[in-house]
């Protein structure tokens, strides 16, 4: 635990105003985490910051608290925080709202899949803090409902994802349109040198709280292992592993949405309480799954990498990598859904014989040897015709 929390520091030491401190107390936070203790005072000073810290170490509060401290109620649209998924927009806005409940600040999530009109009405009430996904933010900006020229603090959560190919253009458009002086705070659990270089183009003399130390990427409480398996045996193996491990709450990650559906169906056929989460589902269905997860009203969630980042649900006991991710950083984010806030968790990865190089790349990035788990009672089947 001591490598997560800064136990010799209190939140008051960080210079936060009393309304914000009250919100922190309501949440029951006793001490800041390491990243919070480092990042918050610098952010309050007005510095641009790149912050890196392991999954589950409180990055959301590390940027939300200084935002709540710095922004006044008479400064509409003063803070824009961009996140890669709708689920994350909802979650970050919720935490920011809770922490800011005594500040009188309005926090609004703005994301695709929810009625434009509903969000437009709320934007007309001029919230001070917007947590949004890039597409919907740009849409609202074009409608004249979300001006960029009022932004004083721009935050990128999961910055490496926000600046990779998929979002890079959108971010360039949004950040590039902010001609006024503003502060930037970018955070993630993984930041490659290339992303760091790109990020710095949008920053002014940033303080770099990122670390290149590979050993600090994964949380030590995650017990990581892999199992060799043929592609055609994976579904049976999953069923077997769930039977042996008996997870209270497991996230099963697959690379493709079709696999997510097939895997969930095969579990359901075997009477296992499994639900799916991927981007082809409508937002209502996605929100219902997130609610179930939060209420522990489900045992197994089969998900695409949509759920790999940021999702903060306590007590996910197991992460099963049904498919090895192509990008080793995705592995770090996936397994970071377990072992949060100093708890324990298990990560098991299925590896087919042609994937040893991918496994090696993951081991190199994380600097952890992923040991082989043995499920001796599992009998591999013959290759199908
Ligand atoms: P990260 O973004 O680093 O993966 P989160 O910001 O989602 O982590 O935080 C993980 C959990 O820890 C959240 O449930 C959050 O409310 C909680 N948390 C954050 N800061 C503290 C703190 N100082 N003390 C106790 N709990 C905290």
XYZ file of N, CA, C and O and ligand atoms in Angstrom, residues 5 11 24 27-33 35-36 53-63 65 88 91 95 98-99 157-158 187 189 310-314 336-337 340-341, ligand 1:
195
model
N 0.046 5.283 -1.600
C -0.343 6.482 -0.856
C 0.862 7.236 -0.299
O 1.858 6.637 0.071
N -4.315 16.082 2.464
C -4.797 16.874 1.329
C -4.675 18.366 1.615
O -4.418 19.153 0.703
N -13.437 15.984 -0.390
C -12.488 14.877 -0.226
C -12.823 14.095 1.046
O -12.836 12.869 1.062
N -15.754 11.894 0.681
C -15.439 10.685 -0.076
C -14.675 9.675 0.774
O -14.457 8.539 0.354
N -14.201 10.125 1.919
C -13.471 9.220 2.799
C -12.014 9.029 2.416
O -11.368 8.102 2.890
N -11.483 9.899 1.572
C -10.050 9.795 1.241
C -9.246 10.329 2.426
O -9.492 11.453 2.873
N -8.293 9.560 2.914
C -7.503 10.023 4.057
C -6.224 10.717 3.633
O -5.926 11.822 4.069
N -5.452 10.024 2.807
C -4.196 10.603 2.331
C -4.206 10.641 0.816
O -4.817 9.797 0.176
N -3.477 11.598 0.238
C -3.369 11.589 -1.226
C -2.528 10.400 -1.693
O -1.688 9.904 -0.940
N -2.774 9.953 -2.906
C -1.881 8.953 -3.492
C -0.608 9.684 -3.934
O -0.572 10.921 -3.953
N 0.760 10.075 -6.868
C 0.610 10.956 -8.038
C -0.168 12.209 -7.639
O 0.140 13.312 -8.089
N -1.146 12.061 -6.756
C -1.913 13.239 -6.309
C -1.008 14.199 -5.540
O -1.053 15.415 -5.743
N 1.162 7.421 -13.918
C 1.070 6.652 -12.684
C 0.308 5.374 -12.981
O -0.586 5.369 -13.832
N 0.643 4.334 -12.262
C 0.031 3.029 -12.514
C -1.485 3.107 -12.508
O -2.068 4.024 -11.926
N -2.108 2.080 -13.073
C -3.570 2.002 -13.052
C -4.060 1.908 -11.608
O -3.401 1.307 -10.768
N -5.195 2.526 -11.342
C -5.815 2.410 -10.015
C -5.149 3.227 -8.927
O -5.322 2.959 -7.749
N -4.392 4.247 -9.308
C -3.706 5.039 -8.287
C -4.293 6.444 -8.143
O -3.649 7.351 -7.627
N -5.506 6.622 -8.632
C -6.201 7.878 -8.373
C -5.845 9.032 -9.301
O -5.820 10.198 -8.887
N -5.645 8.710 -10.582
C -5.318 9.794 -11.515
C -6.497 10.739 -11.720
O -6.309 11.929 -11.918
N -7.713 10.181 -11.672
C -8.883 11.043 -11.885
C -8.917 12.179 -10.864
O -9.073 13.348 -11.223
N -8.774 11.833 -9.589
C -8.783 12.894 -8.566
C -7.556 13.789 -8.705
O -7.618 14.974 -8.377
N -6.460 13.250 -9.229
C -5.244 14.069 -9.335
C -5.445 15.257 -10.279
O -4.871 16.312 -10.071
N -6.294 15.084 -11.294
C -6.560 16.267 -12.141
C -7.882 16.953 -11.787
O -8.048 18.143 -12.022
N -9.191 17.435 -8.716
C -9.092 18.302 -7.527
C -8.499 19.666 -7.852
O -9.075 20.691 -7.468
N -16.022 6.276 -19.656
C -15.064 7.037 -18.858
C -15.560 8.467 -18.628
O -15.366 9.035 -17.554
N -17.970 8.233 -15.819
C -17.310 7.914 -14.550
C -16.498 9.099 -14.012
O -16.564 9.421 -12.824
N -17.133 11.265 -10.509
C -16.168 11.462 -9.420
C -15.905 12.951 -9.188
O -15.826 13.419 -8.052
N -18.800 14.487 -7.366
C -18.818 14.128 -5.942
C -17.769 14.912 -5.170
O -18.037 15.461 -4.107
N -16.567 14.975 -5.735
C -15.500 15.705 -5.043
C -15.812 17.191 -4.969
O -15.407 17.885 -4.043
N -7.157 12.844 -20.280
C -7.015 11.620 -19.492
C -6.681 10.527 -20.506
O -7.139 10.576 -21.637
N -5.895 9.533 -20.120
C -5.480 8.473 -21.057
C -4.798 9.112 -22.271
O -5.122 8.825 -23.417
N -2.556 13.017 -18.442
C -2.153 11.864 -17.617
C -2.449 10.522 -18.304
O -3.316 10.436 -19.170
N -1.503 5.889 -17.596
C -0.674 4.856 -16.953
C 0.512 4.503 -17.839
O 1.547 4.054 -17.356
N -9.370 2.879 -17.847
C -10.043 3.803 -16.946
C -11.162 3.231 -16.093
O -11.412 3.734 -15.013
N -11.851 2.211 -16.579
C -13.017 1.726 -15.845
C -12.616 1.378 -14.416
O -11.733 0.574 -14.179
N -13.286 2.028 -13.469
C -12.921 1.880 -12.061
C -14.045 1.187 -11.329
O -15.010 1.805 -10.917
N -13.939 -0.120 -11.220
C -14.913 -0.888 -10.455
C -14.109 -1.651 -9.416
O -13.142 -2.323 -9.755
N -14.504 -1.495 -8.163
C -13.787 -2.206 -7.098
C -14.017 -3.700 -7.254
O -15.043 -4.119 -7.759
N -4.948 -3.613 -15.402
C -5.146 -2.564 -14.400
C -6.587 -2.423 -13.943
O -6.890 -1.639 -13.049
N -7.505 -3.189 -14.546
C -8.892 -3.161 -14.059
C -9.025 -3.962 -12.767
O -10.032 -3.883 -12.077
N -7.135 -2.884 -7.768
C -7.196 -1.433 -7.618
C -7.133 -1.034 -6.144
O -7.505 -1.786 -5.273
N -6.606 0.148 -5.897
C -6.470 0.699 -4.542
C -5.814 -0.291 -3.582
O -6.268 -0.483 -2.465
P -6.564 5.539 -12.180
O -7.164 6.567 -13.076
O -5.206 5.890 -11.694
O -6.638 4.139 -12.750
P -8.797 6.194 -10.494
O -8.665 7.646 -10.617
O -9.899 5.536 -11.256
O -7.426 5.470 -10.847
O -8.921 5.859 -8.928
C -9.096 4.575 -8.451
C -10.007 4.590 -7.227
O -9.333 5.144 -6.112
C -11.254 5.397 -7.400
O -12.343 4.630 -6.912
C -11.049 6.629 -6.542
O -12.250 7.128 -6.027
C -10.147 6.120 -5.457
N -9.240 7.125 -4.893
C -8.603 8.106 -5.564
N -7.809 8.821 -4.741
C -7.925 8.273 -3.513
C -7.356 8.571 -2.234
N -6.477 9.562 -2.080
N -7.717 7.805 -1.178
C -8.589 6.774 -1.349
N -9.162 6.449 -2.515
C -8.835 7.171 -3.592
